[in-house]
XYZ file of C-alpha atoms in Angstrom:
675
model
C 0.000 0.000 0.000
C 0.988 3.622 -0.513
C 2.729 5.343 2.413
C 0.531 7.533 4.603
C 0.185 11.209 3.691
C -1.389 12.162 7.036
C 0.607 14.851 8.856
C 1.664 14.341 12.443
C 0.624 17.900 13.283
C -2.830 19.319 14.080
C -4.649 21.373 11.451
C -4.151 25.038 12.431
C -7.807 25.922 11.842
C -9.052 23.375 14.352
C -6.321 24.275 16.823
C -7.395 27.915 16.555
C -10.926 26.884 17.511
C -9.696 25.074 20.612
C -7.513 27.971 21.668
C -10.422 30.421 21.409
C -12.917 28.402 23.475
C -14.462 30.095 26.499
C -14.457 26.986 28.713
C -12.575 23.767 29.421
C -13.388 20.782 27.220
C -12.113 18.508 29.961
C -14.628 19.959 32.419
C -17.389 19.415 29.856
C -16.142 15.848 29.315
C -16.191 15.178 33.060
C -19.750 16.506 33.301
C -20.828 14.519 30.217
C -19.272 11.336 31.618
C -20.734 11.662 35.106
C -17.722 13.034 36.994
C -13.945 13.272 36.793
C -13.394 9.783 38.208
C -15.767 8.270 35.692
C -14.088 10.163 32.854
C -10.647 8.959 33.954
C -11.949 5.400 34.267
C -13.538 5.480 30.791
C -10.431 6.911 29.144
C -8.194 4.403 30.856
C -10.326 1.414 29.830
C -10.770 2.761 26.311
C -7.023 3.176 25.855
C -6.429 -0.362 27.126
C -9.035 -1.828 24.766
C -7.815 0.099 21.714
C -4.137 -0.697 22.314
C -2.645 -3.072 19.722
C -5.827 -2.876 17.655
C -5.476 -3.356 13.882
C -7.104 -0.047 12.968
C -6.392 -0.473 9.260
C -8.268 -3.783 9.114
C -11.242 -2.152 10.809
C -11.234 0.717 8.313
C -11.418 -1.742 5.408
C -14.642 -3.285 6.688
C -16.788 -1.924 3.844
C -14.515 -3.623 1.321
C -15.223 -7.054 2.806
C -17.875 -9.654 1.994
C -20.804 -10.408 4.303
C -19.070 -13.513 5.644
C -15.733 -11.705 6.085
C -17.454 -8.893 7.993
C -19.049 -11.408 10.351
C -15.762 -13.234 10.933
C -13.981 -9.933 11.650
C -16.769 -8.817 13.979
C -16.715 -12.108 15.869
C -12.920 -12.039 16.167
C -12.912 -8.398 17.321
C -15.712 -8.960 19.843
C -13.917 -11.944 21.398
C -10.608 -10.032 21.476
C -12.348 -7.222 23.401
C -13.908 -9.748 25.790
C -10.480 -11.255 26.515
C -9.046 -7.800 27.232
C -11.869 -6.997 29.650
C -11.337 -10.322 31.395
C -7.623 -9.528 31.762
C -8.464 -6.092 33.138
C -10.783 -7.664 35.691
C -8.116 -10.099 36.864
C -5.446 -7.397 37.011
C -7.430 -4.675 38.756
C -10.244 -6.279 40.732
C -10.048 -10.089 40.847
C -13.393 -11.673 41.604
C -15.368 -8.531 40.737
C -17.466 -7.750 37.704
C -16.921 -3.998 37.219
C -14.828 -4.591 34.074
C -16.018 -7.976 32.904
C -18.765 -8.470 31.989
C -20.176 -5.078 33.063
C -18.405 -3.089 30.328
C -19.085 -5.467 27.440
C -22.178 -3.508 26.403
C -20.727 -0.159 27.498
C -19.842 2.830 25.310
C -16.115 2.124 25.849
C -16.634 -0.799 23.439
C -17.778 1.462 20.600
C -15.405 1.423 17.657
C -13.802 -1.884 18.590
C -16.355 -3.848 16.567
C -17.483 -1.388 13.868
C -19.739 -3.909 12.161
C -21.620 -4.430 15.410
C -21.061 -6.964 18.181
C -22.606 -10.383 17.410
C -22.728 -11.003 21.157
C -24.114 -7.593 22.099
C -27.731 -8.710 22.490
C -26.514 -11.421 24.842
C -25.515 -8.786 27.383
C -27.872 -5.930 26.506
C -30.992 -8.118 26.641
C -30.527 -11.821 27.366
C -28.541 -11.610 30.598
C -30.840 -8.871 31.911
C -33.939 -10.859 30.945
C -32.623 -13.974 32.677
C -31.769 -11.998 35.807
C -35.264 -10.507 35.866
C -37.283 -13.581 34.868
C -35.443 -16.618 36.271
C -35.957 -18.017 39.722
C -32.699 -17.951 41.737
C -32.321 -21.678 41.126
C -32.781 -21.270 37.375
C -30.256 -18.468 37.200
C -27.681 -20.555 39.036
C -28.363 -23.481 36.701
C -28.209 -21.786 33.297
C -28.272 -17.997 33.676
C -24.792 -17.822 35.168
C -23.376 -19.763 32.237
C -24.605 -17.066 29.858
C -23.356 -14.251 32.106
C -19.912 -15.867 32.284
C -19.850 -16.448 28.501
C -19.409 -20.201 29.068
C -22.077 -20.520 26.384
C -23.420 -17.926 23.960
C -27.018 -16.888 23.435
C -29.554 -14.315 22.347
C -33.088 -13.062 22.976
C -35.463 -14.466 20.329
C -38.791 -12.674 20.285
C -39.543 -11.033 16.920
C -40.943 -13.278 14.189
C -41.071 -12.985 10.429
C -44.790 -12.274 10.662
C -45.009 -10.381 13.972
C -42.870 -7.779 15.688
C -44.249 -5.158 18.037
C -47.620 -6.923 18.485
C -46.407 -9.602 20.876
C -49.830 -11.080 21.536
C -49.836 -12.108 17.875
C -46.672 -14.219 18.132
C -47.191 -17.645 16.573
C -44.408 -19.734 18.144
C -46.079 -22.299 20.445
C -44.932 -23.976 23.634
C -47.345 -26.787 24.570
C -47.029 -28.390 27.993
C -46.828 -32.192 27.916
C -47.683 -33.418 31.457
C -46.728 -37.003 30.587
C -43.066 -36.097 30.141
C -43.017 -32.874 32.193
C -41.782 -31.020 29.104
C -42.710 -28.199 26.778
C -42.918 -28.906 23.058
C -41.956 -25.902 20.946
C -42.996 -25.344 17.342
C -42.975 -22.623 14.725
C -45.976 -23.901 12.759
C -45.441 -21.867 9.559
C -42.918 -19.593 7.851
C -44.353 -16.445 9.451
C -43.762 -18.074 12.872
C -39.994 -18.251 12.394
C -37.996 -16.115 14.799
C -36.447 -13.394 12.662
C -33.962 -10.596 13.481
C -32.437 -11.520 16.872
C -28.848 -10.267 16.958
C -26.311 -13.086 17.080
C -28.899 -15.783 16.429
C -27.515 -16.716 13.007
C -24.240 -18.405 13.984
C -23.253 -16.785 17.299
C -25.623 -18.518 19.740
C -25.948 -22.039 21.028
C -28.748 -21.125 23.449
C -31.535 -18.581 23.275
C -34.467 -17.224 25.195
C -37.541 -17.898 23.044
C -40.739 -15.913 23.507
C -43.617 -18.268 22.721
C -47.339 -18.616 23.296
C -47.846 -20.938 26.253
C -50.561 -23.578 25.934
C -51.690 -25.762 28.841
C -54.378 -28.342 27.984
C -54.466 -26.582 24.602
C -55.631 -23.394 26.318
C -53.623 -20.216 25.565
C -51.937 -18.453 28.487
C -50.208 -15.700 26.504
C -46.537 -15.080 25.676
C -43.959 -16.560 28.052
C -40.189 -17.030 27.998
C -38.422 -20.349 27.437
C -34.718 -21.135 27.579
C -33.795 -23.344 24.617
C -30.526 -24.892 23.475
C -30.262 -24.573 19.678
C -26.712 -25.779 18.866
C -24.352 -28.412 20.220
C -21.908 -26.822 22.655
C -18.916 -28.715 21.242
C -19.555 -28.883 17.497
C -21.895 -25.851 17.232
C -24.063 -27.896 14.849
C -27.836 -27.216 15.054
C -29.693 -29.679 17.277
C -32.518 -31.900 15.966
C -35.657 -29.941 15.155
C -33.703 -26.670 14.883
C -33.541 -24.701 11.618
C -31.221 -21.740 12.144
C -29.132 -19.282 10.121
C -28.319 -15.689 9.136
C -31.045 -13.499 7.574
C -28.631 -11.840 5.125
C -27.184 -8.405 4.517
C -28.833 -5.381 6.109
C -28.451 -1.622 5.752
C -26.455 -1.439 8.983
C -25.220 -3.494 11.953
C -23.489 -5.465 9.246
C -21.577 -7.758 11.592
C -24.289 -8.512 14.147
C -25.293 -11.841 12.534
C -29.044 -11.316 12.898
C -30.665 -14.693 12.469
C -33.731 -16.850 11.971
C -34.939 -19.809 14.008
C -37.444 -22.511 13.199
C -38.536 -25.087 15.786
C -40.119 -28.470 15.041
C -41.219 -30.547 18.033
C -38.303 -29.306 20.133
C -38.682 -30.610 23.687
C -37.312 -28.830 26.739
C -37.762 -29.590 30.459
C -40.640 -27.793 32.205
C -38.054 -25.998 34.337
C -36.751 -24.228 31.228
C -39.734 -21.900 31.282
C -38.601 -18.778 33.134
C -40.695 -18.920 36.298
C -39.923 -16.029 38.616
C -43.298 -14.389 37.930
C -45.474 -17.040 36.221
C -45.295 -20.808 36.723
C -46.518 -24.061 35.245
C -46.450 -26.819 37.870
C -45.850 -30.504 37.202
C -49.570 -31.218 37.539
C -50.329 -28.691 34.779
C -51.678 -25.991 37.065
C -50.816 -22.474 35.930
C -49.927 -19.482 38.136
C -50.135 -16.163 36.306
C -47.720 -13.242 36.690
C -48.760 -10.434 39.079
C -48.278 -7.979 36.174
C -48.323 -8.720 32.451
C -45.750 -5.981 31.815
C -43.162 -8.030 33.728
C -42.997 -10.413 30.774
C -41.838 -7.549 28.565
C -39.602 -5.825 31.131
C -36.428 -6.654 29.173
C -37.848 -4.602 26.297
C -38.467 -1.668 28.654
C -34.811 -1.739 29.651
C -33.701 -2.016 26.033
C -35.719 1.079 25.146
C -33.832 2.936 27.867
C -30.608 1.735 26.234
C -31.801 2.880 22.797
C -32.635 6.399 23.951
C -29.197 6.724 25.536
C -27.315 5.181 22.605
C -29.088 7.198 19.934
C -28.261 10.400 21.791
C -24.625 9.274 21.642
C -24.885 8.446 17.919
C -26.135 11.959 17.268
C -23.213 13.330 19.290
C -20.816 11.252 17.164
C -22.249 12.673 13.938
C -22.185 16.186 15.404
C -18.510 15.744 16.328
C -17.596 14.626 12.809
C -19.545 17.389 11.054
C -18.422 20.156 13.415
C -14.727 19.316 13.175
C -15.001 19.065 9.404
C -16.789 22.415 9.294
C -13.878 23.963 11.183
C -11.271 22.885 8.599
C -13.307 23.109 5.387
C -13.063 26.536 3.710
C -15.523 27.478 0.989
C -17.582 30.319 -0.520
C -16.462 33.794 0.593
C -19.084 35.665 2.595
C -17.600 38.923 1.279
C -16.225 38.591 -2.291
C -12.957 40.388 -1.526
C -12.129 38.280 1.528
C -10.568 34.772 1.672
C -12.763 31.707 1.806
C -13.957 31.302 5.396
C -14.351 28.186 7.478
C -17.787 26.938 6.451
C -18.826 27.081 10.107
C -18.789 30.877 9.739
C -21.852 30.614 7.485
C -24.954 31.010 9.667
C -26.794 28.415 7.597
C -24.043 25.901 8.428
C -24.326 26.780 12.099
C -28.042 26.039 11.862
C -27.222 22.556 10.562
C -24.673 21.821 13.272
C -25.451 23.515 16.563
C -29.100 22.435 17.022
C -28.009 18.793 16.671
C -25.324 19.292 19.315
C -27.987 20.712 21.625
C -30.397 17.891 20.785
C -27.833 15.211 21.623
C -27.262 16.857 25.021
C -31.011 17.162 25.604
C -31.661 13.472 24.979
C -28.632 12.376 26.974
C -29.989 14.268 30.002
C -33.531 12.980 29.469
C -32.159 9.441 29.232
C -30.362 9.897 32.546
C -33.721 10.811 34.143
C -35.277 7.753 32.486
C -32.564 5.458 33.868
C -33.151 6.869 37.327
C -36.853 5.991 37.063
C -35.889 2.533 35.761
C -33.650 1.881 38.778
C -36.355 3.038 41.205
C -38.956 0.840 39.473
C -36.624 -2.155 39.489
C -36.258 -1.735 43.251
C -40.032 -1.523 43.629
C -40.520 -4.736 41.635
C -38.116 -6.614 43.883
C -40.359 -5.559 46.771
C -43.556 -6.641 45.009
C -44.695 -3.145 43.996
C -45.709 -2.601 40.378
C -47.516 0.764 40.332
C -44.652 2.601 38.579
C -44.533 0.154 35.656
C -47.105 1.931 33.418
C -45.281 5.260 33.762
C -41.880 3.688 33.080
C -43.260 1.825 30.074
C -44.814 4.986 28.658
C -41.767 7.166 29.249
C -39.317 4.613 27.849
C -41.493 4.386 24.735
C -41.662 8.180 24.424
C -37.902 8.699 24.641
C -37.158 5.715 22.429
C -39.499 7.094 19.737
C -38.505 10.749 19.846
C -34.782 10.146 20.278
C -34.562 7.539 17.509
C -36.538 9.673 15.040
C -34.793 12.947 15.933
C -31.332 11.387 15.893
C -32.009 9.756 12.519
C -33.093 13.060 11.010
C -30.247 14.837 12.777
C -27.517 12.464 11.576
C -28.717 12.863 7.998
C -28.759 16.651 8.363
C -25.193 16.501 9.669
C -24.127 14.226 6.807
C -25.501 16.762 4.342
C -23.624 19.476 6.245
C -20.412 17.707 5.181
C -21.278 18.122 1.502
C -20.188 15.455 -0.951
C -17.475 14.068 1.334
C -20.153 13.077 3.832
C -21.272 10.515 1.255
C -17.967 8.640 1.513
C -17.996 5.416 3.493
C -14.791 6.640 5.102
C -16.692 9.570 6.640
C -18.609 6.963 8.724
C -21.715 9.129 8.418
C -23.553 6.437 6.484
C -22.817 3.826 9.135
C -23.940 6.135 11.958
C -27.137 6.905 10.032
C -28.136 3.297 9.371
C -27.460 2.392 12.998
C -29.541 5.337 14.232
C -32.489 4.697 11.924
C -32.620 0.993 12.836
C -33.839 2.069 16.280
C -36.985 3.524 14.710
C -38.254 -0.016 14.144
C -36.506 -2.429 16.510
C -37.767 -2.969 20.063
C -41.146 -1.564 19.055
C -42.028 0.209 15.800
C -42.306 3.904 16.584
C -45.909 4.491 15.524
C -47.106 1.494 17.517
C -45.257 2.777 20.574
C -46.795 6.232 20.142
C -50.222 4.602 20.168
C -49.331 2.808 23.417
C -48.292 6.136 24.934
C -51.561 7.592 23.653
C -53.528 4.937 25.540
C -51.579 5.764 28.695
C -52.427 9.446 28.214
C -56.123 8.621 27.753
C -56.141 6.646 31.019
C -54.277 9.454 32.756
C -56.655 12.138 31.426
C -59.648 10.078 32.549
C -58.052 9.576 35.977
C -57.398 13.313 36.297
C -61.033 14.068 35.508
C -62.065 11.824 38.386
C -59.577 13.431 40.761
C -57.380 10.332 41.037
C -53.628 10.807 41.596
C -51.402 10.791 38.500
C -47.867 9.575 37.849
C -45.311 12.403 38.236
C -44.563 12.758 34.509
C -48.241 13.377 33.629
C -49.321 15.553 36.551
C -49.325 18.520 34.211
C -52.498 17.058 32.684
C -54.400 17.666 35.928
C -52.936 21.170 36.190
C -54.256 22.050 32.726
C -57.666 20.618 33.595
C -57.780 22.929 36.621
C -56.464 25.913 34.669
C -57.561 25.527 31.023
C -56.060 28.842 29.872
C -52.308 29.215 29.442
C -51.939 32.781 30.556
C -49.188 35.019 29.209
C -46.342 33.935 26.973
C -43.175 35.450 28.436
C -40.595 33.360 26.612
C -38.610 32.443 29.719
C -37.254 28.906 29.857
C -39.773 27.844 32.502
C -42.526 29.473 30.460
C -41.453 27.516 27.372
C -41.463 24.246 29.343
C -44.978 25.057 30.561
C -46.030 25.923 27.013
C -44.912 22.536 25.663
C -46.674 20.766 28.540
C -49.786 22.867 27.885
C -49.752 21.967 24.183
C -49.298 18.277 25.054
C -52.201 18.446 27.523
C -54.464 20.213 25.033
C -53.597 17.670 22.335
C -54.404 14.938 24.855
C -57.737 16.636 25.598
C -58.589 16.795 21.889
C -57.730 13.123 21.425
C -59.808 12.225 24.481
C -62.747 14.240 23.132
C -62.519 12.513 19.738
C -62.215 9.097 21.339
C -65.175 9.736 23.645
C -67.279 11.006 20.757
C -66.629 7.866 18.744
C -67.444 5.663 21.724
C -70.704 7.538 22.255
C -71.625 6.845 18.640
C -71.345 3.123 19.305
C -67.821 2.330 18.138
C -65.942 -0.291 20.119
C -62.973 0.802 22.236
C -60.557 -0.728 19.732
C -62.211 0.772 16.644
C -62.504 4.186 18.254
C -58.818 4.077 19.228
C -57.873 3.157 15.663
C -59.900 6.055 14.233
C -58.338 8.427 16.791
C -54.841 7.144 16.071
C -53.496 10.302 14.413
C -54.474 12.500 17.355
C -53.185 9.935 19.853
C -49.749 9.826 18.215
C -49.576 13.632 18.061
C -50.374 13.935 21.767
C -47.844 11.198 22.567
C -45.046 12.915 20.676
C -45.651 16.229 22.446
C -45.783 14.448 25.804
C -42.285 13.079 25.136
C -40.995 16.468 24.037
C -42.403 18.113 27.144
C -40.413 15.667 29.263
C -37.193 16.486 27.391
C -37.874 20.221 27.795
C -38.327 19.751 31.532
C -35.339 17.461 32.168
C -32.929 19.672 30.182
C -34.099 22.807 32.002
C -33.881 21.115 35.407
C -30.281 20.039 34.833
C -29.073 23.422 33.581
C -30.927 25.646 36.074
C -31.240 23.315 39.065
C -28.912 22.655 42.007
C -26.371 20.761 39.868
C -25.339 24.106 38.380
C -23.569 24.910 41.647
C -21.108 22.062 41.024
C -19.969 23.508 37.662
C -17.843 26.494 36.705
C -19.498 29.680 35.489
C -17.926 29.149 32.060
C -19.376 25.655 31.649
C -22.756 26.802 32.945
C -22.802 29.533 30.308
C -22.180 27.004 27.543
C -24.936 24.704 28.856
C -27.294 27.671 29.127
C -26.579 28.508 25.492
C -27.305 24.926 24.461
C -30.540 24.936 26.480
C -31.566 28.246 24.935
C -30.932 26.905 21.435
C -32.802 23.669 22.091
C -35.888 25.285 23.598
C -36.076 28.026 20.959
C -35.579 25.795 17.927
C -38.000 23.143 19.204
C -40.612 25.794 19.997
C -40.246 27.149 16.469
C -40.418 23.619 15.032
C -43.711 23.001 16.878
C -45.140 26.460 16.494
C -48.316 25.160 14.829
C -49.213 23.319 18.035
C -48.248 26.211 20.288
C -50.200 28.763 18.243
C -53.277 26.558 18.321
C -53.516 26.738 22.095
C -51.459 29.754 23.185
C -51.724 33.398 22.189
C -48.366 34.354 20.693
C -48.057 37.620 18.816
C -46.023 38.406 15.731
C -43.623 40.231 18.039
C -43.199 37.051 20.113
C -42.323 35.075 16.997
C -39.866 37.716 15.818
C -38.168 37.634 19.210
C -37.809 33.860 19.002
C -36.130 34.178 15.606
C -33.800 36.858 17.001
C -32.966 34.637 19.968
C -32.193 31.754 17.617
C -29.731 33.783 15.580
C -28.172 35.316 18.705
C -27.490 32.006 20.406
C -25.955 30.552 17.231
C -23.481 33.446 17.327
C -22.742 32.791 21.002
C -22.075 29.100 20.384
C -19.878 29.626 17.326
C -16.557 30.117 19.241
C -17.223 27.095 21.460
C -18.533 24.557 18.958
C -15.335 22.537 18.473
C -14.602 22.571 22.201
C -18.108 21.266 22.940
C -17.785 18.287 20.614
C -14.291 17.665 21.997
C -16.078 17.439 25.347
C -18.117 14.507 24.053
C -14.743 12.759 24.373
C -14.842 10.324 21.476
C -11.576 8.758 20.387
C -10.659 8.602 16.708
C -11.262 4.843 16.832
C -14.816 5.440 18.063
C -15.489 8.058 15.379
C -13.800 5.975 12.648
C -14.082 8.957 10.302
C -11.735 10.601 7.825
C -13.667 13.842 8.321
C -13.876 13.971 12.106
C -10.469 13.049 13.501
C -9.088 15.047 16.424
C -6.179 16.402 14.363
C -8.511 17.917 11.744
C -6.442 16.626 8.801
C -9.554 15.717 6.831
C -8.267 16.074 3.266
C -5.151 14.026 3.917
C -7.187 11.302 5.629
C -9.694 11.180 2.769
C -6.807 10.863 0.300
C -5.037 8.249 2.433
C -8.196 6.129 2.634
C -8.587 6.249 -1.140
C -4.964 5.188 -1.641
C -5.524 2.181 0.630
C -8.657 1.102 -1.208
C -8.032 -2.480 -2.419
C -9.087 -1.468 -5.932
C -6.136 0.889 -6.110
C -3.557 -1.755 -5.241
C -3.195 -2.678 -8.923
C -3.160 -0.243 -11.805
C -5.347 -2.233 -14.214
C -8.470 -4.127 -13.119
C -9.134 -7.654 -14.344
C -12.345 -6.503 -16.049
C -10.358 -4.393 -18.537
C -8.766 -7.402 -20.152
C -11.778 -9.706 -19.779
C -14.586 -7.371 -20.838
C -13.810 -3.728 -21.609
C -10.873 -4.126 -24.018
C -12.458 -6.970 -26.070
C -15.672 -4.986 -26.410
C -13.894 -1.821 -27.605
C -11.752 -3.845 -30.053
C -14.873 -5.470 -31.483
C -16.222 -2.036 -32.397
C -13.196 -1.051 -34.529
């Protein structure tokens, strides 16, 4: 290959940006990471994991075949696991703070760029087993998964059914004569389809199937099933298993299919912490149906967090590139400026930076609620589950859709070079947009949130207490007029809550009207679906407004420097103003804003872009991504974008020989035949 043309120095334009920043990127990074100790820990582990890594092989991933990508992903994932195990033995023998705790952590990002074939095992399967197994079951087979003695995945989605779990077709019939369950996928649409790692990276899996006792349905339940021999890895009798083929993204995750034909498992392989089938065939139902799906609730928390990070990655790449790219003089007689000096470019970049921060903070609030709810469940209390389910759906939906749109906007902000595979923008985009459909298709989840809002509105009308995140509904019922628009941050939070409440009221009115005309509950909900989804989206946005404002203006501000607080205030200002403008149709419908109010919002938008301009590079530096994690020719820390683009092209396998084989085999003979 050609020698590298990448300088060892930092691009002066990007260094100038760092020198001019008004605050410390390291302080931002410590805040972003959860404290200085956490930042130091993350950097230390990341450096250890990335040491001795074949970066060049990773960068050639898009030039590999589907099978080669899987083999590289599997090799890289196992190499990372070995390193984490070594770290655990070296630094805290007998603990689990490195291994396996960090295997699904952000420090792993970039090590397996095609996606970790064993990621679902730790993101979902281990957590599901911990939540759904009895202690005896977890000791028997759950620990083996946690210790990576065997490999597995969480098999729920089918070819014919995804989000609608009650429609799953995989059956588990109890046979009292043998004290076993008999599992079947009766037709093609019943095949498990999509689970990460199922194709060739699992010899066990947790199968979600419809339980039948005496041929009577008991609903979806979880079953632990061995699918491959632990020594040979060959599929077991009755198992039809493989890879579903190439996808837009997550190209190394080995998503698979699974067919089952009269596969027998012991009765004790049904996960029985909450629901049980006894040897005599008697059935004990779960105290809460949502407990069956609790692993999905946790995964939606993960998605909201991860998609916020994906947006931050794209924002880092585009912002750094915009600092070193010079184009189109603003004044004809002056030199070409950094494209970040164009206000229209700032409008592409800075709102996405603010949005990534907003969703990261909202996700932190969501995780806090998750931890509290998990503690309640262990004590037999389930009243928080509906709120957690609704909020996890809301953040999963809004963050996945906003990050997908945002990543694409940032790719376009990089011009033509953003279209290069080496920019990594395409990979970030396809990973972000996947979250719009996995773990619950977004529209279906919005409808579930809508139902929660209808129940909450009805409860508020009766004077019943509401969950904390929907108490604003009762406040709007008591005070149906908004009052004055002042444009303060608190006023803007209240305005978004007011719009969400009014949209909820309209949906409730439409639903009630349809019910009064004789429509069934289900039909009326279907006909009110558009209004329900609109109310649900605004409910989620109101939560993000509130959580962002609380973090920036609340007591945590006292722990930060004045300089960092000013930057966070600017980001909050930008987020609230741009989102209010984006949803102005809803605000104007319910709140009296004047033309002067709208003009002031536009002025505030342009003013805060100007304030953020000197700090933009320092902010994305504060996201603290390594070059390995970014994996981008455009977004490296040194800012040498052109040289890295050129270097990547020179290392393209097609350029390793001057004449392609097709010239002699096809092109030359064809041209000669035309003489």
